[in-house]
Structures are given as C-alpha cells and as structure tokens.
Amino acid sequence: MAINERVRKAFLAARACGISDQEVKPVLKHLLKLYNKNWDLIESEGYRALLDAYFELNENKGVGGNKNVLVENGESSRLSKRLCMQELEDQASCTVGNSTPKLSSEENEKPMINLEQGVRILNKNSSGCSNSGNKVQQQSVTWDKKRPIISDITKGTENVKISLVDETGNQDPPKFTYLRKNVIYQEAYVHISLARIADEHCCSSCSGDCLSFPIPCACAQETGGEFAYTPEGQLREEFLRTCQKHHLVHCQDCPLERCKNERKPEKCKGHLVRKFIKECWDKCGCDKQCGNRVVQRGIVCKLQVFFTGEGKGWGLKTLQDLPKGTFVCEYVGEIVTNTELHERNKKSSGRERHTYPVTLDADWGSESVLKDEEALCLDATSFGNVARFINHRCYDANLIDIPVEVETPDRHYYHVALFTSRNVKANEELTWDYGIDFDDHKHPIKAFHCTCGSSYCRDAKRKGKRPAVS
Ligand SMILES: C[S@@+](CC[C@H](N)C(=O)[O-])C[C@H]1O[C@@H](n2cnc3c(N)ncnc32)[C@H](O)[C@@H]1O
C-alpha cells in the first residue's frame, strides 16, 4: 500500500473515534519514528497502537503533562511495553509450570471507545503484536498454589480486581483479551443515537435519583410501571419472579434455522420470551448515581476465576455472600452477526472453542423478518469479560440472565446482565443455564458434554437416560 494511502486510512480510523486529522498527525509521526516506519505495528488491531498513544497523550495532558510528553524516552518505552503486553501474555500462557512467568500487570488497558462514547470496530485482519525488537524482559518465578496466576484479569478496567487462581498448578492461563464493554466485530448493525430515543422513551425531566420519587419515571414503563431495582440496588422479588417464568415464542423466519439450512430452513424451535429492564441513560435528566442505573455502572462484587477440576475447565466464583437479585456482571464479548458466528464455528475445531456464545434473541419473536445484520450474538471467545468463565448448569443455576436496554430502544442489540437468582454463599461457583437443547444435534453451535452435576441435568446422553426436566 502506498504511504499516502496508509496515512489516509490511519486518519480515517482516528476520525471514526472523533479525533481530527490535525490531532492525530503528530502522534502518527511520532509512532512512525518510534517503530522505524513499521506500519504493520501501527495498523494492527484496528490502529490500536495509534489510538492508545493518542489517548495516553491526552491523559497525560489532563494530569499536567506537556505536549512534548511523547518524545520523552520514558513514554516511548511505555508505549512499546504496552504494545507487547499481548505477546507477553502469550508467552506466559505457554509456560505455566514450575517456572511460570506471573502476569501481574498493572497496565491500565481501558477500551478506548465503548458503546457509551461510540463504537470501535475490531479489524478483520487484526494480527496482534509482533514487535520483537521491543520485548519486555520475562521474569522467572516459583510456582505457589495460593498465589494467583493473574492478579487482575481485567487489567484495571473494572471497578474491582478479579484474580485467576489454579490450585492444580498445571493449567495454562486462558488466552483472551479483556473487554469491559461489548464491541462490534464487523457487520453487526448497532445504531446508537440520541435522536432514536423519543422523549417518552426516557426521563429527560427527572433529576437526582429516580428511585427516590413516589411516581416511577418513564424508563420504568418497560418494567410494568415499577422499577426493576430496590433502593439497595437488587432486583425486586416480584420482577425476578416474572423473569423466571419461561415460555417460548416462535419467529416466522428464524435466523438460526436460516444458518443451519439457508435454502430450506426448518420451522423456528422457539426463543424464550424475556422481560427487559430499561435503565436510565444519557438522555435522561437523572444523576449517574440514579438507582435505575445498575448494570451500566459495572461489576462491584468480589469475584475470582478458578480451575474447577470437574471437566468444565475454568469457572467463576464469588468471594463474598451475595443476596438474591444482586447484579454480578454483564456478559461482554464481540457483537457478531449470527452469520459471522456460524462462519467462525465452521472454521474452528471443537477444542478451540472455549466459550459458549450468547444469542441476542430476546425480541426475535416480535419481528416478522430479521435481516442478517440485525440477528446478533455475543462471542466472548477471543475478546470478552469475566462472564466468559461462567459455566453452565441445567435447571438449578444460581444466576439468571436478563436483557437490559441502555443506550438504544432497538432491541436487536441489548446488554445481557447476570443476577443472582437466590442467596449465594462466598466461595460458591457461579453458574447460569445457557439454555442449551442437548437434543438439537443440528444446532450450529455444538453442545458440550454437560458435567454440571445437577440432578436435573438435561444432557441425556451424558446421563444415559431421558432428562427429568426439559
Ligand atoms: C462460557 S465458557 C465457560 C468457561 C470455560 N469453562 C473455560 O474454561 O473457559 C463455556 C464452555 O465451558 C465448558 N462448560 C461450561 N459449562 C459446562 C458444563 N456444565 N459441563 C461441561 N463443560 C462445561 C464448555 O466447554 C463450554 O463451551
């Protein structure tokens, strides 16, 4: 590619994040010098290095730095170090054993653009870092069962640190990139604009905390004119009870069936009818601390990733008692179309797929025909948050997934929030029912052999008999 074309594309990537050509030009110039005109390093992962450098520069200005901060040696090495974090992680995950390089990075790798600010699109050809000239020195440390392999898998992006421990002492740390917010991979249609939120769809005349007023605000209309949350921030009993009632709705032209057989799709097998929570958002007049903004504030519970040793791989547990109805975390991943997901599945072998994608089908039943770019899923295999470690349990799981509308009334896209469905004790594994039909052998996502241990396990093949509950 000609240099001018590369510059133009870099400017385009920056503009997509609201950065002008003038602002990004000196940063680009600096990086080209720093990386010896190695454009691959600048272009990889959707111009991550360039955007990171730009935002770091701004952060530094914000704390009293000066415009020349980028040309100082310390800053240069910090950028190189940051670029190499993925590489370091890769090395770490290959060498767990008696001399494991511990990853206890305090790097603050905030996603640069999230759905609150706009959408960053992951580059289709993202190839990761290959800046071998700038490797960070690897440390050799002795294995200690009690010490976490990773002290904070979120790399400082969440409100709380989440460690990863392996008491068996022989597991490779999982390879993935932590995302705090969902990010579009490529084709998915997620249209977020203030104009799409009608006045009756938000509470622009509210102020302070909506929960403190005797009459529920416009946002509560979605939950039957009552807020979903108590003033303590938990789900109301009655609302939770409604969410636990399951019945199916069938769509006319099911995107899942289209994926299985495009020419002759079978009839829709049904999607669970879901109750939505609608949280107040940026167009509302209330405060950020309003009680009707729980999921968008992020994780506040003490959680830990651990190795289950029960044939399920890694799992997530709580380190504190959690009352019924507590928000634990959102399921975060790449927003992909159903078709993209199907393509990914065709390409990957069974062993490579560690996570189970979530289909955003809560509203499919109300649509006559869904376009491909509107039938969306969340794939947390390569990019995701802590929820990618939560294992499945048939029937009696302690978490429930609830669709949450935040920044768009368009229900092709929504947040998937996980709340406790009963009181959970500290150190209990957190599980949710993925809603797998273990008998649907044509499903594009191949089901695993379930070892959930529930006496109502639906994986009949595993148990060698018909399921007690379906
Ligand atoms: C969302 S991930 C959960 C984290 C996963 N255990 C790991 O090690 O990364 C889903 C994957 O975990 C495994 N898994 C989850 N629940 C399971 C269960 N009840 N029985 C067996 N494997 C399970 C399956 O391989 C599944 O595809």
XYZ file of C-alpha atoms and ligand atoms in Angstrom:
497
model
C 0.000 0.000 0.000
C 1.339 3.473 -0.874
C 2.365 5.616 2.123
C -0.248 8.278 1.399
C -2.970 5.669 1.333
C -1.750 4.329 4.709
C -1.786 7.822 6.198
C -5.283 8.406 4.826
C -6.522 5.135 6.371
C -4.950 5.976 9.730
C -6.727 9.344 9.639
C -9.998 7.584 8.824
C -9.598 5.236 11.794
C -8.931 8.203 14.074
C -11.875 10.157 12.665
C -14.167 7.192 13.456
C -13.222 7.822 17.090
C -13.867 11.548 16.842
C -10.172 12.521 16.535
C -9.327 15.109 13.905
C -6.520 14.723 11.370
C -4.686 17.644 12.977
C -4.751 15.999 16.383
C -3.634 12.566 15.252
C -0.950 13.708 12.791
C 1.840 14.386 15.353
C 1.060 11.132 17.168
C 1.298 9.171 13.934
C 4.560 10.889 13.065
C 5.977 10.005 16.452
C 4.945 6.345 16.215
C 6.430 6.007 12.728
C 9.715 7.235 14.119
C 9.454 5.030 17.187
C 8.698 1.889 15.165
C 11.120 2.585 12.412
C 8.328 3.131 9.871
C 6.857 -0.319 10.628
C 3.298 0.364 9.530
C 2.147 -3.147 10.484
C 2.579 -2.281 14.149
C 0.530 0.862 13.753
C -2.224 -0.750 11.698
C -2.650 -3.959 13.722
C -5.808 -4.428 15.857
C -7.651 -1.574 14.176
C -4.875 1.044 14.755
C -4.810 0.204 18.445
C -1.254 1.496 18.963
C -2.101 4.813 17.345
C -5.334 5.315 19.269
C -3.715 4.150 22.527
C -0.895 6.626 22.014
C -3.340 9.435 21.290
C -5.445 8.727 24.373
C -2.370 8.319 26.578
C -1.106 11.661 25.390
C -4.411 13.235 26.301
C -4.473 11.522 29.673
C -1.014 12.890 30.373
C -2.062 16.367 29.338
C -5.019 16.024 31.689
C -2.749 15.353 34.669
C -0.480 18.241 33.936
C 1.755 16.660 31.292
C 3.049 18.698 28.438
C 2.792 18.470 24.693
C 6.249 17.015 24.376
C 5.473 14.025 26.527
C 5.516 11.656 23.568
C 9.093 12.396 22.657
C 10.399 11.674 26.127
C 12.216 8.342 26.441
C 10.094 7.052 29.287
C 6.909 7.483 27.311
C 8.377 5.760 24.299
C 9.260 2.686 26.284
C 5.832 2.728 27.949
C 4.160 2.586 24.539
C 6.430 -0.198 23.368
C 5.733 -2.092 26.556
C 2.005 -1.708 26.137
C 2.182 -2.981 22.578
C 3.960 -6.065 23.777
C 1.524 -6.997 26.551
C -0.360 -9.436 24.350
C 2.889 -11.057 23.337
C 3.945 -11.364 26.960
C 0.625 -12.948 27.831
C 1.056 -15.439 25.016
C 4.465 -16.395 26.341
C 3.068 -16.729 29.858
C 0.235 -18.988 28.803
C 2.644 -21.360 27.105
C 4.927 -21.813 30.076
C 2.889 -22.405 33.205
C 4.610 -24.972 35.363
C 7.465 -24.775 37.812
C 8.786 -21.535 36.432
C 5.723 -19.619 35.466
C 6.088 -16.020 34.363
C 3.392 -14.427 36.521
C 1.238 -11.862 34.826
C 0.508 -9.246 37.398
C 0.233 -6.358 35.025
C -0.906 -3.059 36.453
C -1.321 -1.835 32.890
C -4.497 0.129 32.617
C -5.762 -1.056 29.262
C -9.120 0.692 29.069
C -11.002 0.025 25.838
C -10.553 3.319 24.044
C -14.047 3.603 22.709
C -17.056 1.866 24.116
C -20.741 1.976 23.441
C -21.141 4.948 25.757
C -18.890 7.010 23.543
C -19.223 5.443 20.130
C -18.241 2.126 18.659
C -14.785 0.855 17.895
C -14.763 -1.797 15.205
C -12.276 -4.644 15.549
C -10.233 -5.007 12.416
C -10.919 -8.168 10.482
C -7.220 -8.751 9.920
C -6.021 -7.951 13.431
C -2.859 -9.936 13.836
C -1.632 -8.973 17.307
C 1.769 -7.603 18.230
C 4.929 -8.804 16.616
C 7.233 -6.109 17.877
C 10.007 -8.481 18.832
C 12.543 -5.674 18.952
C 10.821 -4.193 21.984
C 10.217 -7.255 24.149
C 9.643 -6.800 27.837
C 12.035 -8.847 29.975
C 10.377 -12.072 31.194
C 10.671 -12.975 34.881
C 11.040 -16.479 36.223
C 9.010 -17.105 39.409
C 8.487 -20.238 41.512
C 5.022 -21.812 41.457
C 2.871 -21.021 44.501
C -0.585 -22.661 44.609
C -2.155 -19.973 46.735
C -0.906 -17.071 44.708
C -2.980 -16.089 41.712
C -1.522 -16.731 38.270
C -3.016 -13.408 37.251
C -3.717 -10.812 39.914
C -6.217 -8.896 37.822
C -7.546 -10.343 34.587
C -9.379 -7.062 33.915
C -6.075 -5.150 33.693
C -7.543 -2.392 35.788
C -10.537 -1.770 33.550
C -13.212 -2.776 36.087
C -14.113 -1.176 39.430
C -12.698 -4.271 41.170
C -9.698 -6.521 40.590
C -10.500 -10.091 39.556
C -7.757 -12.659 40.124
C -7.280 -16.021 38.448
C -6.081 -18.964 40.544
C -5.239 -22.553 39.719
C -4.818 -24.827 42.712
C -3.973 -27.787 40.469
C -0.864 -25.927 39.389
C -0.738 -27.284 35.868
C -3.120 -25.212 33.765
C -2.159 -22.707 31.109
C -3.752 -19.319 31.764
C -6.573 -18.757 29.287
C -5.765 -16.683 26.221
C -8.151 -13.846 25.544
C -8.278 -10.069 25.562
C -10.283 -8.468 28.347
C -13.097 -6.183 27.167
C -15.137 -4.162 29.613
C -17.846 -3.276 27.084
C -19.230 -5.027 24.033
C -17.502 -4.107 20.775
C -18.761 -4.619 17.244
C -16.677 -7.060 15.241
C -17.671 -6.007 11.740
C -21.095 -6.401 10.139
C -23.389 -6.104 13.149
C -25.892 -3.268 12.917
C -25.966 -1.385 16.213
C -27.372 2.060 15.733
C -26.963 4.317 18.734
C -28.099 7.907 18.502
C -29.855 10.309 20.830
C -32.361 11.066 18.054
C -33.652 7.496 18.148
C -34.641 7.832 21.794
C -38.035 9.505 21.804
C -38.966 11.827 24.675
C -41.457 9.314 26.010
C -38.697 6.710 25.993
C -36.527 8.442 28.567
C -36.964 10.616 31.644
C -35.463 13.912 30.477
C -37.405 15.932 33.073
C -36.132 13.872 36.043
C -33.323 14.911 38.359
C -31.325 13.207 41.127
C -32.315 9.612 41.878
C -35.422 8.386 40.017
C -36.000 5.728 42.698
C -36.498 8.396 45.360
C -39.653 9.799 43.702
C -43.103 8.382 44.544
C -44.091 8.046 40.866
C -41.837 5.804 38.739
C -40.233 7.605 35.785
C -40.815 6.947 32.060
C -37.979 4.400 31.988
C -39.887 2.214 34.451
C -42.722 1.799 31.926
C -40.814 -1.125 30.446
C -40.974 -2.980 33.740
C -44.701 -2.581 34.213
C -44.576 0.945 35.634
C -42.370 -0.152 38.535
C -38.610 -0.068 38.811
C -36.811 -3.405 38.465
C -34.428 -2.432 41.273
C -34.802 -1.856 45.011
C -33.103 1.208 46.571
C -30.347 -1.229 47.696
C -29.607 -1.990 44.034
C -31.005 -5.539 43.935
C -33.763 -6.878 41.720
C -37.209 -6.648 43.224
C -38.541 -10.103 44.211
C -41.610 -9.760 42.058
C -39.667 -8.684 38.993
C -37.227 -11.583 39.423
C -40.129 -13.998 39.740
C -41.568 -12.780 36.407
C -38.167 -13.238 34.768
C -38.015 -16.826 35.993
C -41.267 -17.756 34.229
C -40.275 -19.345 30.941
C -42.289 -19.688 27.787
C -41.315 -19.774 24.149
C -42.203 -17.583 21.202
C -41.628 -18.679 17.599
C -40.366 -16.330 14.918
C -41.607 -16.527 11.338
C -38.235 -16.593 9.634
C -35.718 -17.798 12.217
C -32.120 -16.613 11.660
C -30.817 -19.694 13.490
C -32.679 -22.012 11.134
C -31.520 -19.930 8.133
C -27.956 -20.583 9.281
C -28.500 -24.304 9.532
C -30.081 -24.603 6.076
C -30.366 -21.424 4.038
C -32.308 -22.930 1.137
C -34.831 -24.877 3.171
C -34.920 -23.547 6.733
C -36.910 -25.568 9.234
C -39.560 -24.047 11.480
C -38.322 -21.950 14.374
C -37.675 -24.045 17.507
C -38.696 -21.110 19.695
C -36.996 -18.395 21.743
C -37.584 -17.616 25.401
C -39.890 -14.665 25.986
C -37.835 -12.295 28.068
C -38.650 -9.458 30.375
C -36.440 -6.425 29.762
C -35.009 -3.957 32.240
C -34.760 -0.422 30.898
C -32.106 1.602 32.691
C -31.965 5.407 32.673
C -29.263 6.709 30.351
C -27.543 9.798 28.956
C -30.715 11.429 27.597
C -32.378 11.119 31.000
C -32.215 14.038 33.419
C -31.259 11.987 36.497
C -27.785 11.603 38.021
C -25.225 8.987 37.121
C -25.822 7.619 40.635
C -29.572 7.179 39.993
C -30.819 3.840 41.374
C -32.105 2.848 37.940
C -28.526 2.583 36.618
C -27.039 -0.636 37.950
C -25.706 -2.698 35.054
C -24.073 0.272 33.320
C -22.030 1.031 36.453
C -20.225 -2.308 36.138
C -19.017 -5.031 38.482
C -18.878 -4.307 42.202
C -18.810 -7.854 43.669
C -15.625 -9.653 44.686
C -15.134 -12.417 42.132
C -12.415 -14.922 41.289
C -11.678 -17.154 38.313
C -10.584 -20.653 39.395
C -9.904 -24.014 37.805
C -12.892 -26.247 38.518
C -11.218 -29.629 38.004
C -14.653 -31.072 37.204
C -14.284 -31.397 33.437
C -15.632 -27.891 32.930
C -12.331 -26.015 32.705
C -12.171 -22.619 34.380
C -15.107 -21.275 36.353
C -16.103 -18.165 38.287
C -16.843 -17.965 41.997
C -17.925 -15.232 44.357
C -15.639 -14.336 47.274
C -18.494 -12.755 49.241
C -22.062 -13.683 50.187
C -24.469 -12.353 47.559
C -28.138 -11.761 48.355
C -30.773 -12.857 45.851
C -31.198 -10.369 42.988
C -27.609 -8.998 43.094
C -26.075 -7.832 39.808
C -22.892 -9.852 39.256
C -21.650 -8.916 35.797
C -22.654 -8.359 32.216
C -21.868 -10.931 29.510
C -19.456 -8.995 27.314
C -17.961 -10.022 24.009
C -17.666 -9.183 20.352
C -21.000 -8.265 18.796
C -21.189 -10.534 15.773
C -23.980 -11.363 13.375
C -25.429 -14.815 13.564
C -23.952 -15.485 10.123
C -20.471 -14.386 11.216
C -20.727 -16.634 14.239
C -21.735 -19.547 12.039
C -18.676 -18.909 9.828
C -16.425 -18.831 12.897
C -17.858 -22.104 14.099
C -17.327 -23.779 10.767
C -13.662 -22.734 10.800
C -12.827 -23.706 14.386
C -12.309 -27.203 15.653
C -14.175 -28.270 18.796
C -11.165 -27.934 21.111
C -10.513 -24.328 20.125
C -13.935 -23.151 21.183
C -13.948 -22.481 24.891
C -16.858 -20.151 25.358
C -20.483 -20.556 24.530
C -21.876 -17.614 22.532
C -24.998 -15.771 23.619
C -27.709 -15.147 21.046
C -29.422 -11.761 21.428
C -32.789 -13.247 20.529
C -34.960 -11.741 23.271
C -37.015 -9.833 20.732
C -36.853 -12.097 17.690
C -40.390 -13.313 18.199
C -41.834 -9.845 17.630
C -40.085 -9.358 14.256
C -41.545 -10.627 11.002
C -38.209 -10.851 9.189
C -34.804 -10.081 10.682
C -32.042 -9.017 8.322
C -28.728 -10.833 8.752
C -27.032 -7.759 10.201
C -29.789 -7.465 12.821
C -29.645 -11.046 14.128
C -26.840 -10.636 16.659
C -24.817 -12.710 19.109
C -22.083 -12.040 21.656
C -18.929 -14.088 21.206
C -16.516 -13.875 24.137
C -14.026 -16.458 22.889
C -11.206 -14.056 21.984
C -12.490 -10.770 23.427
C -14.675 -10.799 26.488
C -15.082 -10.034 30.154
C -15.185 -12.202 33.264
C -18.570 -13.698 32.298
C -16.774 -15.827 29.702
C -15.692 -18.032 32.629
C -19.178 -18.725 33.976
C -20.120 -22.353 33.435
C -23.489 -23.787 32.532
C -25.771 -25.559 34.982
C -29.015 -27.189 33.934
C -32.133 -26.067 35.780
C -30.841 -25.016 39.240
C -28.149 -22.451 38.383
C -27.604 -19.553 40.812
C -27.541 -16.823 38.137
C -30.172 -15.635 35.702
C -29.529 -13.658 32.523
C -31.786 -10.669 31.955
C -31.842 -8.432 28.851
C -31.141 -4.807 29.666
C -31.888 -1.844 27.406
C -29.492 1.048 27.983
C -28.452 3.173 25.020
C -30.862 2.111 22.303
C -34.552 1.216 22.201
C -33.745 -1.009 19.222
C -33.922 -4.484 20.711
C -31.737 -6.243 18.182
C -28.965 -5.100 20.483
C -29.132 -5.087 24.273
C -26.975 -5.937 27.282
C -27.091 -9.368 28.889
C -26.879 -8.926 32.653
C -26.344 -11.748 35.131
C -28.068 -11.508 38.522
C -28.188 -13.994 41.400
C -31.441 -15.956 41.362
C -31.082 -16.970 45.045
C -28.825 -16.164 48.004
C -25.299 -17.305 47.148
C -22.603 -18.058 49.750
C -18.986 -16.885 49.482
C -16.819 -19.376 47.536
C -19.774 -20.897 45.655
C -19.263 -21.348 41.924
C -21.484 -19.030 39.879
C -23.421 -20.768 37.109
C -26.189 -19.967 34.667
C -28.352 -22.001 32.338
C -27.131 -21.385 28.777
C -30.499 -22.663 27.551
C -28.909 -25.439 25.504
C -31.117 -28.008 23.867
C -28.793 -31.006 24.129
C -31.050 -32.936 21.741
C -30.794 -30.409 18.892
C -27.946 -32.060 17.015
C -28.321 -29.717 14.040
C -27.692 -26.607 16.120
C -24.823 -24.558 14.606
C -23.085 -24.494 17.998
C -22.200 -27.989 19.059
C -23.153 -28.671 22.657
C -20.510 -29.946 25.096
C -20.968 -32.980 27.323
C -22.506 -31.455 30.379
C -20.898 -32.213 33.748
C -22.946 -29.673 35.692
C -23.763 -32.200 38.396
C -27.381 -31.113 38.671
C -29.825 -33.941 39.377
C -31.944 -32.374 36.640
C -29.131 -32.335 34.046
C -30.665 -32.156 30.560
C -27.765 -33.834 28.801
C -29.499 -37.182 28.485
C -26.628 -38.732 26.539
C -24.289 -37.967 29.403
C -26.623 -39.398 31.985
C -27.599 -42.327 29.784
C -31.335 -41.721 30.283
C -34.052 -39.273 29.300
C -33.956 -35.964 31.159
C -36.229 -35.472 34.158
C -36.799 -31.839 33.246
C -36.612 -30.324 29.789
C -18.530 -19.653 28.771
S -17.336 -20.892 28.794
C -17.105 -21.157 30.495
C -15.639 -21.129 30.854
C -14.881 -22.362 30.478
N -15.116 -23.420 31.444
C -13.391 -22.087 30.330
O -12.586 -22.858 30.840
O -13.042 -21.101 29.672
C -18.277 -22.244 28.209
C -17.502 -23.525 27.997
O -17.165 -24.108 29.258
C -17.404 -25.507 29.241
N -18.546 -25.777 30.123
C -19.387 -24.883 30.668
N -20.314 -25.472 31.424
C -20.065 -26.786 31.370
C -20.702 -27.914 31.927
N -21.770 -27.818 32.700
N -20.192 -29.131 31.643
C -19.088 -29.255 30.864
N -18.441 -28.220 30.290
C -18.920 -27.000 30.544
C -17.755 -25.851 27.799
O -16.565 -26.189 27.126
C -18.310 -24.567 27.255
O -18.183 -24.445 25.859
